Tab-separated table of C-alpha atoms in Angstrom:
chain	number	residue	atom	x	y	z
X	1	MET	CA	-130.598	-70.115	-4.467
X	2	ASN	CA	-131.455	-69.196	-8.104
X	3	ILE	CA	-129.276	-70.548	-10.636
X	4	PRO	CA	-130.427	-67.956	-13.214
X	5	VAL	CA	-129.666	-64.890	-11.203
X	6	TYR	CA	-126.574	-66.496	-9.666
X	7	VAL	CA	-125.185	-66.989	-13.454
X	8	SER	CA	-126.559	-63.464	-13.891
X	9	THR	CA	-124.721	-61.909	-11.303
X	10	LEU	CA	-121.667	-63.527	-12.026
X	11	ARG	CA	-121.649	-62.003	-15.737
X	12	GLN	CA	-122.542	-58.732	-14.418
X	13	LEU	CA	-119.794	-58.494	-12.036
X	14	LEU	CA	-117.383	-59.895	-14.451
X	15	SER	CA	-118.567	-57.188	-17.367
X	16	GLN	CA	-117.478	-54.153	-14.797
X	17	PRO	CA	-114.020	-53.312	-15.998
X	18	VAL	CA	-113.369	-50.885	-12.708
X	19	ARG	CA	-114.266	-53.561	-10.593
X	20	ILE	CA	-112.679	-56.049	-12.266
X	21	GLY	CA	-109.382	-54.207	-12.469
X	22	ALA	CA	-109.541	-53.416	-8.814
X	23	LEU	CA	-109.841	-57.119	-8.163
X	24	ILE	CA	-106.699	-57.705	-10.431
X	25	GLY	CA	-104.985	-55.049	-8.512
X	26	ALA	CA	-105.760	-56.629	-5.066
X	27	THR	CA	-104.681	-60.050	-6.357
X	28	ILE	CA	-101.444	-58.729	-8.122
X	29	LEU	CA	-100.293	-56.514	-5.142
X	30	PRO	CA	-99.173	-59.200	-2.818
X	31	LEU	CA	-97.567	-61.027	-5.545
X	32	LEU	CA	-95.117	-58.006	-6.267
X	33	GLN	CA	-94.449	-57.671	-2.644
X	34	LEU	CA	-93.335	-61.076	-2.514
X	35	VAL	CA	-91.016	-60.782	-5.645
X	36	VAL	CA	-89.034	-58.051	-3.950
X	37	ASP	CA	-89.595	-59.286	-0.157
X	38	PRO	CA	-86.211	-60.158	1.124
X	39	ASP	CA	-87.769	-62.778	3.747
X	40	PRO	CA	-90.667	-63.930	1.684
X	41	HIS	CA	-93.468	-65.699	2.902
X	42	VAL	CA	-97.349	-66.845	2.422
X	43	ALA	CA	-99.305	-63.318	2.989
X	44	THR	CA	-101.630	-62.398	5.676
X	45	THR	CA	-105.316	-62.516	4.833
X	46	MET	CA	-105.643	-58.799	4.266
X	47	PHE	CA	-105.419	-59.019	0.486
X	48	ALA	CA	-108.104	-61.869	0.641
X	49	THR	CA	-110.726	-59.199	2.538
X	50	CYS	CA	-109.765	-56.440	-0.119
X	51	ILE	CA	-110.696	-59.045	-2.525
X	52	ALA	CA	-114.055	-59.651	-1.035
X	53	VAL	CA	-114.952	-56.455	-0.344
X	54	ILE	CA	-114.156	-55.440	-4.138
X	55	ALA	CA	-116.243	-58.084	-5.363
X	56	SER	CA	-119.111	-57.814	-3.202
X	57	ALA	CA	-119.263	-53.794	-3.132
X	58	GLY	CA	-122.533	-52.503	-3.835
X	59	ILE	CA	-124.063	-55.832	-4.727
X	60	ILE	CA	-127.475	-54.938	-3.660
X	61	GLY	CA	-127.276	-51.691	-3.166
X	62	LEU	CA	-126.669	-50.584	-6.705
X	63	GLU	CA	-129.456	-52.858	-7.764
X	64	ILE	CA	-131.713	-50.899	-5.777
X	65	THR	CA	-130.585	-48.024	-6.904
X	66	THR	CA	-131.105	-48.878	-10.671
X	67	GLY	CA	-134.312	-50.187	-9.841
X	68	SER	CA	-133.549	-53.633	-11.618
X	69	VAL	CA	-134.103	-55.484	-8.370
X	70	ALA	CA	-137.959	-54.158	-8.465
X	71	LEU	CA	-138.107	-56.151	-11.541
X	72	PHE	CA	-136.881	-59.080	-9.910
X	73	PHE	CA	-139.228	-59.086	-7.010
X	74	THR	CA	-142.250	-58.972	-9.535
X	75	ARG	CA	-141.130	-62.506	-10.556
X	76	PRO	CA	-141.471	-65.765	-8.412
X	77	LEU	CA	-138.570	-65.335	-6.438
X	78	THR	CA	-138.028	-64.858	-2.931
X	79	ARG	CA	-135.946	-62.149	-1.493
X	80	ALA	CA	-133.843	-64.467	0.486
X	81	LYS	CA	-133.088	-66.563	-2.828
X	82	TYR	CA	-132.125	-63.322	-4.540
X	83	LEU	CA	-129.801	-62.650	-1.739
X	84	ALA	CA	-128.502	-66.100	-1.614
X	85	SER	CA	-127.678	-65.971	-5.324
X	86	ARG	CA	-126.124	-62.525	-5.313
X	87	TRP	CA	-124.339	-63.707	-2.028
X	88	SER	CA	-123.007	-66.848	-3.920
X	89	ALA	CA	-121.774	-64.890	-7.020
X	90	ALA	CA	-119.647	-62.260	-5.250
X	91	ALA	CA	-118.373	-65.122	-3.315
X	92	THR	CA	-117.528	-67.630	-6.016
X	93	ILE	CA	-115.560	-64.598	-7.759
X	94	SER	CA	-113.784	-63.514	-4.397
X	95	LEU	CA	-112.694	-67.040	-3.716
X	96	ALA	CA	-111.698	-67.711	-7.596
X	97	MET	CA	-109.414	-64.518	-6.992
X	98	MET	CA	-108.195	-65.543	-3.902
X	99	LEU	CA	-107.216	-68.817	-5.508
X	100	ILE	CA	-105.530	-67.286	-8.050
X	101	GLY	CA	-103.660	-65.143	-5.585
X	102	LEU	CA	-102.587	-67.931	-3.462
X	103	THR	CA	-101.577	-70.083	-6.469
X	104	GLY	CA	-99.476	-67.134	-7.809
X	105	GLU	CA	-97.717	-66.943	-4.351
X	106	VAL	CA	-96.836	-70.298	-3.965
X	107	ALA	CA	-95.337	-70.211	-7.406
X	108	ILE	CA	-93.207	-67.205	-6.591
X	109	LEU	CA	-91.928	-68.780	-3.110
X	110	MET	CA	-90.956	-71.826	-4.945
X	111	ALA	CA	-89.155	-69.990	-7.564
X	112	ARG	CA	-87.244	-68.163	-5.012
X	113	HIS	CA	-86.511	-71.667	-3.243
X	114	VAL	CA	-88.558	-71.116	-0.241
X	115	GLU	CA	-89.711	-74.177	1.283
X	116	VAL	CA	-93.370	-74.241	1.350
X	117	SER	CA	-95.147	-77.140	3.243
X	118	PRO	CA	-98.494	-78.266	2.200
X	119	ILE	CA	-99.734	-77.599	5.461
X	120	ALA	CA	-98.838	-73.945	5.467
X	121	ILE	CA	-100.812	-73.910	1.874
X	122	ALA	CA	-103.908	-75.734	3.401
X	123	LEU	CA	-103.949	-73.459	6.304
X	124	ALA	CA	-103.454	-70.253	4.244
X	125	LEU	CA	-106.244	-71.430	1.915
X	126	ALA	CA	-108.758	-72.272	4.662
X	127	ASP	CA	-107.958	-69.129	6.308
X	128	ARG	CA	-108.769	-67.107	3.314
X	129	PHE	CA	-111.846	-68.945	2.666
X	130	PHE	CA	-113.430	-68.290	6.057
X	131	VAL	CA	-112.319	-64.641	5.667
X	132	VAL	CA	-113.723	-64.347	1.867
X	133	THR	CA	-116.936	-65.815	2.707
X	134	GLY	CA	-117.327	-64.381	6.109
X	135	THR	CA	-116.487	-60.608	4.567
X	136	VAL	CA	-118.850	-61.570	1.476
X	137	SER	CA	-121.693	-62.148	4.169
X	138	MET	CA	-121.070	-58.899	6.028
X	139	MET	CA	-120.995	-56.852	2.639
X	140	VAL	CA	-123.957	-58.691	1.342
X	141	CYS	CA	-125.927	-57.255	4.829
X	142	PHE	CA	-124.440	-53.659	4.822
X	143	SER	CA	-125.528	-53.347	1.226
X	144	THR	CA	-129.210	-53.981	2.279
X	145	PHE	CA	-129.207	-51.198	4.324
X	146	ALA	CA	-127.625	-48.387	1.752
X	147	SER	CA	-128.310	-47.807	-1.608
X	148	SER	CA	-125.504	-47.578	-4.241
X	149	LEU	CA	-121.919	-48.218	-2.759
X	150	GLY	CA	-123.313	-47.116	0.754
X	151	ASP	CA	-121.972	-50.627	2.200
X	152	LEU	CA	-118.593	-49.878	1.391
X	153	LEU	CA	-118.848	-46.630	3.151
X	154	ILE	CA	-120.386	-48.525	6.190
X	155	TRP	CA	-117.272	-51.132	5.967
X	156	GLY	CA	-114.800	-48.247	5.531
X	157	SER	CA	-116.183	-46.470	8.588
X	158	ILE	CA	-116.161	-49.768	10.887
X	159	GLN	CA	-112.536	-50.597	9.801
X	160	THR	CA	-111.853	-46.645	10.566
X	161	VAL	CA	-113.258	-46.655	14.101
X	162	ALA	CA	-111.620	-50.083	15.021
X	163	LEU	CA	-107.965	-49.140	13.879
X	164	SER	CA	-108.453	-45.296	15.857
X	165	LEU	CA	-109.974	-47.880	18.900
X	166	GLY	CA	-106.722	-50.284	18.353
X	167	ALA	CA	-104.549	-47.351	18.649
X	168	VAL	CA	-105.390	-46.497	22.234
X	169	PRO	CA	-103.230	-48.383	24.797
X	170	MET	CA	-106.241	-49.617	27.114
X	171	GLY	CA	-107.318	-53.419	27.185
X	172	SER	CA	-111.178	-52.427	26.811
X	173	PHE	CA	-110.337	-50.166	23.784
X	174	HIS	CA	-108.320	-52.898	21.986
X	175	ASP	CA	-111.251	-55.722	22.776
X	176	ALA	CA	-113.542	-53.307	20.980
X	177	SER	CA	-111.130	-52.869	17.942
X	178	ARG	CA	-110.782	-56.471	17.427
X	179	LEU	CA	-114.810	-56.865	17.826
X	180	LEU	CA	-115.465	-54.507	15.134
X	181	GLN	CA	-112.704	-55.873	13.046
X	182	ARG	CA	-114.354	-59.284	13.592
X	183	ILE	CA	-117.966	-57.734	12.557
X	184	ALA	CA	-116.291	-55.986	9.157
X	185	ALA	CA	-114.267	-59.077	8.479
X	186	PRO	CA	-115.160	-62.219	10.331
X	187	MET	CA	-112.313	-64.731	10.575
X	188	LEU	CA	-111.653	-68.002	12.171
X	189	ASP	CA	-108.183	-68.070	13.780
X	190	LEU	CA	-107.347	-71.469	12.812
X	191	ASP	CA	-103.950	-71.485	14.639
X	192	ARG	CA	-106.087	-71.215	17.780
X	193	VAL	CA	-108.783	-74.045	16.434
X	194	LEU	CA	-105.687	-76.338	15.591
X	195	VAL	CA	-103.339	-75.632	18.582
X	196	SER	CA	-106.133	-76.169	21.024
X	197	SER	CA	-106.534	-79.606	22.252
X	198	ARG	CA	-110.216	-79.006	22.553
X	199	LEU	CA	-112.108	-77.515	19.916
X	200	PRO	CA	-112.356	-73.717	20.974
X	201	TRP	CA	-116.187	-73.501	20.661
X	202	SER	CA	-116.137	-69.740	21.318
X	203	GLU	CA	-114.202	-69.040	18.242
X	204	VAL	CA	-116.281	-71.203	15.943
X	205	SER	CA	-119.694	-70.121	17.253
X	206	GLY	CA	-118.387	-66.501	17.255
X	207	TYR	CA	-117.530	-66.954	13.366
X	208	ALA	CA	-120.767	-68.979	12.487
X	209	GLY	CA	-123.061	-66.704	14.710
X	210	THR	CA	-121.430	-63.562	13.069
X	211	ILE	CA	-122.381	-64.760	9.455
X	212	THR	CA	-125.678	-66.414	10.392
X	213	LEU	CA	-126.759	-62.962	12.124
X	214	ALA	CA	-125.625	-60.789	9.044
X	215	ALA	CA	-127.802	-63.373	6.592
X	216	ALA	CA	-130.557	-62.949	9.016
X	217	ILE	CA	-130.752	-59.347	9.219
X	218	ALA	CA	-130.117	-59.150	5.212
X	219	ILE	CA	-133.283	-61.290	4.904
X	220	PHE	CA	-135.257	-59.231	7.465
X	221	VAL	CA	-134.285	-56.047	6.021
X	222	MET	CA	-134.632	-56.793	2.390
X	223	ASN	CA	-138.169	-58.439	3.157
X	224	ARG	CA	-139.272	-55.193	4.994
X	225	LYS	CA	-137.842	-53.149	1.776
X	226	GLU	CA	-140.660	-51.424	-0.185
X	227	LEU	CA	-139.658	-50.837	-3.454
X	228	SER	CA	-141.709	-48.372	-5.036
X	229	TYR	CA	-140.076	-45.460	-7.000
X	230	ALA	CA	-143.246	-43.113	-5.547
X	231	SER	CA	-141.574	-43.732	-2.423
X	232	GLU	CA	-137.882	-42.805	-3.010
W	1	MET	CA	-159.551	-61.257	-10.844
W	2	ILE	CA	-158.513	-58.126	-8.880
W	3	VAL	CA	-159.973	-56.998	-5.938
W	4	ILE	CA	-158.668	-53.865	-4.028
W	5	ASP	CA	-160.245	-53.399	-0.657
W	6	HIS	CA	-160.047	-49.636	1.116
W	7	LEU	CA	-156.366	-49.412	0.346
W	8	THR	CA	-154.532	-46.926	1.763
W	9	LYS	CA	-150.835	-46.336	2.154
W	10	ARG	CA	-148.899	-43.649	4.625
W	11	TYR	CA	-145.707	-42.403	3.714
W	12	GLY	CA	-144.817	-40.754	6.998
W	13	ARG	CA	-147.497	-37.985	7.439
W	14	THR	CA	-148.137	-38.109	3.828
W	15	LEU	CA	-151.059	-40.191	2.730
W	16	ALA	CA	-150.496	-41.352	-0.844
W	17	LEU	CA	-153.544	-44.017	-1.165
W	18	ARG	CA	-156.745	-43.174	0.704
W	19	GLY	CA	-158.933	-45.902	0.732
W	20	VAL	CA	-158.844	-47.303	-2.953
W	21	ASP	CA	-161.744	-49.521	-3.586
W	22	LEU	CA	-161.550	-51.192	-7.156
W	23	THR	CA	-162.816	-54.726	-8.635
W	24	VAL	CA	-161.189	-55.690	-12.190
W	25	GLY	CA	-162.569	-58.683	-14.202
W	26	ARG	CA	-160.848	-61.336	-16.126
W	27	GLY	CA	-160.217	-59.919	-19.461
W	28	GLU	CA	-160.773	-56.303	-18.772
W	29	ALA	CA	-158.162	-53.892	-19.334
W	30	ILE	CA	-158.521	-50.763	-16.833
W	31	GLY	CA	-156.739	-47.641	-16.988
W	32	ILE	CA	-155.632	-45.415	-14.017
W	33	ILE	CA	-155.299	-42.037	-15.323
W	34	GLY	CA	-154.690	-38.779	-12.949
W	35	PRO	CA	-152.395	-36.154	-12.238
W	36	ASN	CA	-148.752	-36.323	-11.263
W	37	GLY	CA	-148.301	-37.314	-7.684
W	38	ALA	CA	-151.986	-38.620	-7.522
W	39	GLY	CA	-150.679	-42.199	-6.419
W	40	LYS	CA	-150.755	-44.090	-9.621
W	41	THR	CA	-147.142	-45.510	-9.173
W	42	THR	CA	-147.955	-46.280	-5.286
W	43	LEU	CA	-151.334	-48.303	-6.553
W	44	MET	CA	-149.316	-50.012	-9.086
W	45	ALA	CA	-146.278	-50.903	-6.244
W	46	ALA	CA	-149.319	-52.206	-4.192
W	47	LEU	CA	-150.731	-54.320	-6.979
W	48	LEU	CA	-147.302	-55.975	-7.280
W	49	GLY	CA	-146.455	-56.592	-3.900
W	50	LEU	CA	-143.664	-54.351	-3.864
W	51	ILE	CA	-144.983	-52.290	-0.963
W	52	ASP	CA	-147.118	-53.241	1.986
W	53	PRO	CA	-150.292	-51.344	2.140
W	54	SER	CA	-150.751	-49.230	5.478
W	55	GLU	CA	-154.448	-50.469	5.588
W	56	GLY	CA	-156.891	-52.395	3.437
W	57	THR	CA	-155.909	-55.533	1.077
W	58	VAL	CA	-155.416	-56.450	-2.667
W	59	LEU	CA	-156.281	-59.710	-3.639
W	60	ILE	CA	-155.430	-61.048	-7.050
W	61	ASP	CA	-157.316	-64.112	-7.853
W	62	GLY	CA	-157.946	-64.762	-4.148
W	63	CYS	CA	-154.119	-64.498	-3.429
W	64	SER	CA	-152.228	-61.880	-1.923
W	65	PRO	CA	-149.720	-59.959	-4.408
W	66	HIS	CA	-146.580	-61.087	-2.287
W	67	SER	CA	-147.329	-64.959	-2.809
W	68	LEU	CA	-145.571	-66.685	-5.839
W	69	THR	CA	-148.384	-68.116	-6.984
W	70	THR	CA	-149.584	-64.623	-7.876
W	71	LYS	CA	-145.850	-63.529	-9.027
W	72	ARG	CA	-146.233	-66.763	-11.378
W	73	ARG	CA	-149.217	-65.132	-13.121
W	74	THR	CA	-148.185	-61.818	-13.354
W	75	GLY	CA	-146.116	-59.385	-15.717
W	76	TYR	CA	-145.010	-56.152	-15.138
W	77	VAL	CA	-143.712	-53.296	-17.492
W	78	PRO	CA	-141.978	-50.657	-15.276
W	79	GLU	CA	-142.195	-46.966	-15.924
W	80	ARG	CA	-138.581	-46.455	-15.347
W	81	ILE	CA	-136.112	-48.935	-17.231
W	82	GLY	CA	-134.167	-50.070	-14.316
W	83	PHE	CA	-132.588	-53.343	-15.858
W	84	SER	CA	-128.954	-54.080	-15.745
W	85	ARG	CA	-127.682	-52.024	-18.877
W	86	TRP	CA	-124.898	-54.613	-19.408
W	87	MET	CA	-127.266	-57.270	-20.547
W	88	SER	CA	-128.281	-57.445	-24.174
W	89	GLY	CA	-132.054	-57.370	-24.870
W	90	ARG	CA	-132.155	-61.488	-25.407
W	91	GLN	CA	-130.121	-62.084	-22.251
W	92	LEU	CA	-132.700	-59.883	-20.048
W	93	VAL	CA	-135.516	-61.812	-21.617
W	94	THR	CA	-133.911	-65.507	-21.254
W	95	LEU	CA	-133.170	-64.352	-17.500
W	96	HIS	CA	-136.841	-63.920	-16.857
W	97	ALA	CA	-137.965	-66.900	-18.949
W	98	ARG	CA	-135.723	-68.873	-16.668
W	99	ILE	CA	-136.804	-67.445	-13.457
W	100	CYS	CA	-140.292	-68.110	-14.640
W	101	GLU	CA	-139.098	-71.708	-15.514
W	102	VAL	CA	-140.136	-71.306	-19.139
W	103	ARG	CA	-139.844	-74.528	-20.775
W	104	ASP	CA	-139.972	-73.618	-24.633
W	105	ARG	CA	-136.545	-73.110	-26.071
W	106	HIS	CA	-137.738	-70.596	-28.562
W	107	ALA	CA	-140.115	-68.552	-26.318
W	108	VAL	CA	-137.365	-65.881	-25.878
W	109	GLU	CA	-136.913	-65.160	-29.807
W	110	SER	CA	-140.428	-65.302	-30.725
W	111	MET	CA	-141.385	-63.037	-28.153
W	112	LEU	CA	-138.475	-60.472	-28.927
W	113	ASP	CA	-140.145	-60.838	-32.650
W	114	ARG	CA	-143.763	-60.545	-31.353
W	115	VAL	CA	-143.101	-57.157	-29.856
W	116	GLY	CA	-141.044	-55.903	-33.123
W	117	LEU	CA	-137.505	-55.689	-31.500
W	118	ASP	CA	-134.915	-55.516	-34.278
W	119	ARG	CA	-133.294	-58.523	-34.599
W	120	ALA	CA	-129.777	-56.515	-35.247
W	121	ALA	CA	-130.551	-55.094	-31.660
W	122	TRP	CA	-131.128	-58.689	-29.874
W	123	ASP	CA	-127.719	-58.964	-28.725
W	124	ARG	CA	-126.663	-55.535	-28.277
W	125	PRO	CA	-125.966	-54.068	-24.562
W	126	LEU	CA	-129.483	-52.412	-23.431
W	127	ARG	CA	-127.090	-49.430	-22.578
W	128	LYS	CA	-127.323	-48.702	-26.527
W	129	TYR	CA	-131.179	-48.964	-26.751
W	130	SER	CA	-133.265	-46.095	-27.314
W	131	ARG	CA	-136.188	-45.525	-25.104
W	132	GLY	CA	-138.589	-47.356	-27.603
W	133	MET	CA	-136.592	-50.688	-27.805
W	134	LEU	CA	-136.132	-50.597	-24.336
W	135	GLN	CA	-139.903	-50.523	-23.875
W	136	ARG	CA	-140.074	-53.140	-26.337
W	137	THR	CA	-137.774	-55.289	-24.535
W	138	ALA	CA	-139.742	-54.534	-21.247
W	139	LEU	CA	-142.996	-55.577	-22.870
W	140	ALA	CA	-141.077	-58.861	-24.094
W	141	GLN	CA	-139.930	-59.968	-20.565
W	142	ALA	CA	-143.331	-59.188	-18.961
W	143	LEU	CA	-145.058	-61.352	-21.452
W	144	ILE	CA	-142.635	-64.368	-21.373
W	145	GLY	CA	-144.098	-66.334	-18.435
W	146	SER	CA	-147.664	-66.060	-20.418
W	147	PRO	CA	-149.254	-63.850	-17.525
W	148	ASP	CA	-152.911	-63.857	-16.677
W	149	VAL	CA	-152.529	-60.434	-15.079
W	150	LEU	CA	-150.495	-57.799	-17.117
W	151	PHE	CA	-149.656	-54.346	-15.192
W	152	LEU	CA	-148.208	-51.755	-17.508
W	153	ASP	CA	-146.640	-48.567	-16.376
W	154	GLU	CA	-146.414	-45.938	-19.250
W	155	PRO	CA	-145.779	-48.589	-21.640
W	156	THR	CA	-145.780	-46.810	-24.937
W	157	SER	CA	-143.614	-43.586	-23.529
W	158	GLY	CA	-140.992	-43.137	-26.297
W	159	ILE	CA	-142.304	-45.852	-28.428
W	160	ASP	CA	-142.605	-44.837	-32.414
W	161	PRO	CA	-146.125	-44.946	-33.991
W	162	ALA	CA	-145.433	-48.453	-35.440
W	163	GLY	CA	-144.428	-49.673	-32.152
W	164	ALA	CA	-147.594	-47.904	-30.623
W	165	ILE	CA	-149.722	-49.863	-32.912
W	166	ARG	CA	-148.039	-53.079	-32.494
W	167	PHE	CA	-148.322	-52.749	-28.774
W	168	ARG	CA	-152.169	-52.152	-29.081
W	169	GLU	CA	-152.684	-55.236	-31.404
W	170	ILE	CA	-150.657	-57.232	-28.787
W	171	VAL	CA	-153.270	-55.859	-25.785
W	172	HIS	CA	-155.950	-56.646	-27.914
W	173	GLU	CA	-154.633	-60.235	-28.317
W	174	LEU	CA	-153.930	-60.467	-24.823
W	175	LYS	CA	-157.568	-59.249	-23.604
W	176	ALA	CA	-159.133	-61.674	-26.025
W	177	GLY	CA	-157.016	-64.306	-24.535
W	178	GLY	CA	-158.472	-63.598	-20.944
W	179	VAL	CA	-155.604	-61.625	-19.843
W	180	THR	CA	-156.564	-58.807	-17.162
W	181	ILE	CA	-154.269	-55.558	-18.073
W	182	VAL	CA	-154.078	-52.528	-15.716
W	183	VAL	CA	-152.353	-49.664	-17.396
W	184	ASN	CA	-150.954	-46.498	-15.792
W	185	SER	CA	-150.514	-43.964	-18.541
W	186	HIS	CA	-150.584	-40.263	-19.063
W	187	GLN	CA	-151.282	-41.109	-22.780
W	188	LEU	CA	-155.095	-40.566	-23.087
W	189	ASP	CA	-155.577	-41.443	-26.807
W	190	GLN	CA	-153.600	-44.894	-25.867
W	191	MET	CA	-156.035	-45.362	-23.124
W	192	GLU	CA	-159.132	-44.955	-25.023
W	193	ARG	CA	-157.913	-47.240	-27.713
W	194	ILE	CA	-157.207	-50.328	-25.051
W	195	CYS	CA	-159.061	-49.932	-22.033
W	196	ASP	CA	-162.649	-50.821	-21.150
W	197	ARG	CA	-162.683	-48.587	-18.152
W	198	VAL	CA	-160.813	-46.107	-16.513
W	199	ALA	CA	-160.160	-44.949	-12.792
W	200	PHE	CA	-159.836	-41.549	-12.091
W	201	LEU	CA	-157.305	-40.876	-9.328
W	202	ARG	CA	-156.423	-37.695	-7.671
W	203	ALA	CA	-154.966	-37.292	-4.150
W	204	GLY	CA	-154.465	-41.012	-3.761
W	205	ARG	CA	-158.308	-41.312	-3.960
W	206	ILE	CA	-160.685	-42.756	-6.946
W	207	GLU	CA	-162.654	-39.773	-7.666
W	208	ALA	CA	-164.677	-41.503	-10.729
W	209	ILE	CA	-164.740	-44.708	-12.912
W	210	GLU	CA	-165.988	-44.528	-16.386
W	211	CYS	CA	-166.781	-46.480	-19.084
W	212	VAL	CA	-164.294	-45.836	-22.167
W	213	ARG	CA	-166.576	-47.357	-24.901
W	214	GLY	CA	-169.055	-44.470	-24.610
W	215	GLU	CA	-169.350	-41.370	-27.109
W	216	GLU	CA	-167.642	-38.938	-24.676
W	217	ARG	CA	-163.859	-38.895	-25.488
W	218	LEU	CA	-161.641	-39.820	-22.342
W	219	GLU	CA	-159.857	-36.321	-22.649
W	220	ASP	CA	-163.054	-34.502	-22.033
W	221	ILE	CA	-164.123	-37.097	-19.288
W	222	PHE	CA	-160.615	-36.411	-17.864
W	223	LEU	CA	-160.822	-32.411	-18.282
W	224	LYS	CA	-164.675	-32.488	-16.838
W	225	LEU	CA	-163.233	-34.484	-13.516
W	226	GLU	CA	-160.146	-32.032	-13.198
W	227	GLY	CA	-162.645	-29.258	-13.175
W	228	ALA	CA	-165.324	-31.066	-11.045
W	229	VAL	CA	-162.766	-31.738	-8.439
W	230	ALA	CA	-160.559	-28.543	-8.952
């Protein structure tokens, strides 16, 4: 990772009012839901996925569209390091927002006299951590393929297809839907991991493999990318 | 310093560069001129390691333009200012100084002063800069790592006369310091004043290489070559 590029990306993301507004919305919405919910409980990972998608949308693609990435690549900076720095910045912001959201959720639950065990909080935190890092990795990968906000389109298309397949009452369609959802938002089923007496390697390797593959594809695509205005 | 050997670049069926051969010595300033679509920007991108040649090689002091060793020694002023416009001029130059591991704490300020960027504009976002101010900032970021080779793509477009004069002075200082300069520009009068030689590129091929210091004006040479190949 290159620290100056990481810090600069953090500043860049924090200077975008639309992105920040959307991030605040995705963080506050589950809190509002908790306030009015007659049976309040710690929310699902859905909003953590949304936060990760919003924070990382266009993380590479927008830089390719504006041409600023070409200037970076004339500098002593490998493309892999550039990717890692951009990934880290998007993940930092996503994790920070996720943490704020979770703290708010716990505060609201406590204010409503709902008992929340430390284990439940730790599980929710770990669950969301894996979802956020996984989703940011996939978005960075998609962003190397598509210019501007094309990664958002790819992510949305995968989710739409997954939801459509999931609606078909057949086992194979359901499996395909689950697979696609795991590609768009990789997650580690911690309940399964913790309940099993033996570590479910398929679950762990599935998650780690998806992220490793996404990183490898992103680096490969970026290294092959030609960045001349003349080629556009 | 720069050796281009039979450089060819294809985009599908289009040949952007056709066997370009060129050698540029240390401390020499060479201009690349030619009509639109001649392949000037593609040549610049190949020299910067932003694209891979289909055939042929580019070597900068014996190293590939892709190598980090080369990138540590080069600076680039792009034709289109694709900077992150949310940054200020000072932040942009500071970022590039940090990537280049420039240790001098005052290097950024002295560089912004050197290119003549108004001090009041240093901390303003780049989106509020005029074209000329962006060009000065681009030059400052290109020079921040004290490069041995400088690539300038339309460096003076949009710059006011005072800025153009300052730009020429900087180029002459760099040349005197042994910096090799490759300039791509349509402004023939500027090229005439800063370049030692010009390469006339047309349809991806170098048609002629002329010394600028002679009696003949560059505009006349350009028109003659245009006429000869038309």
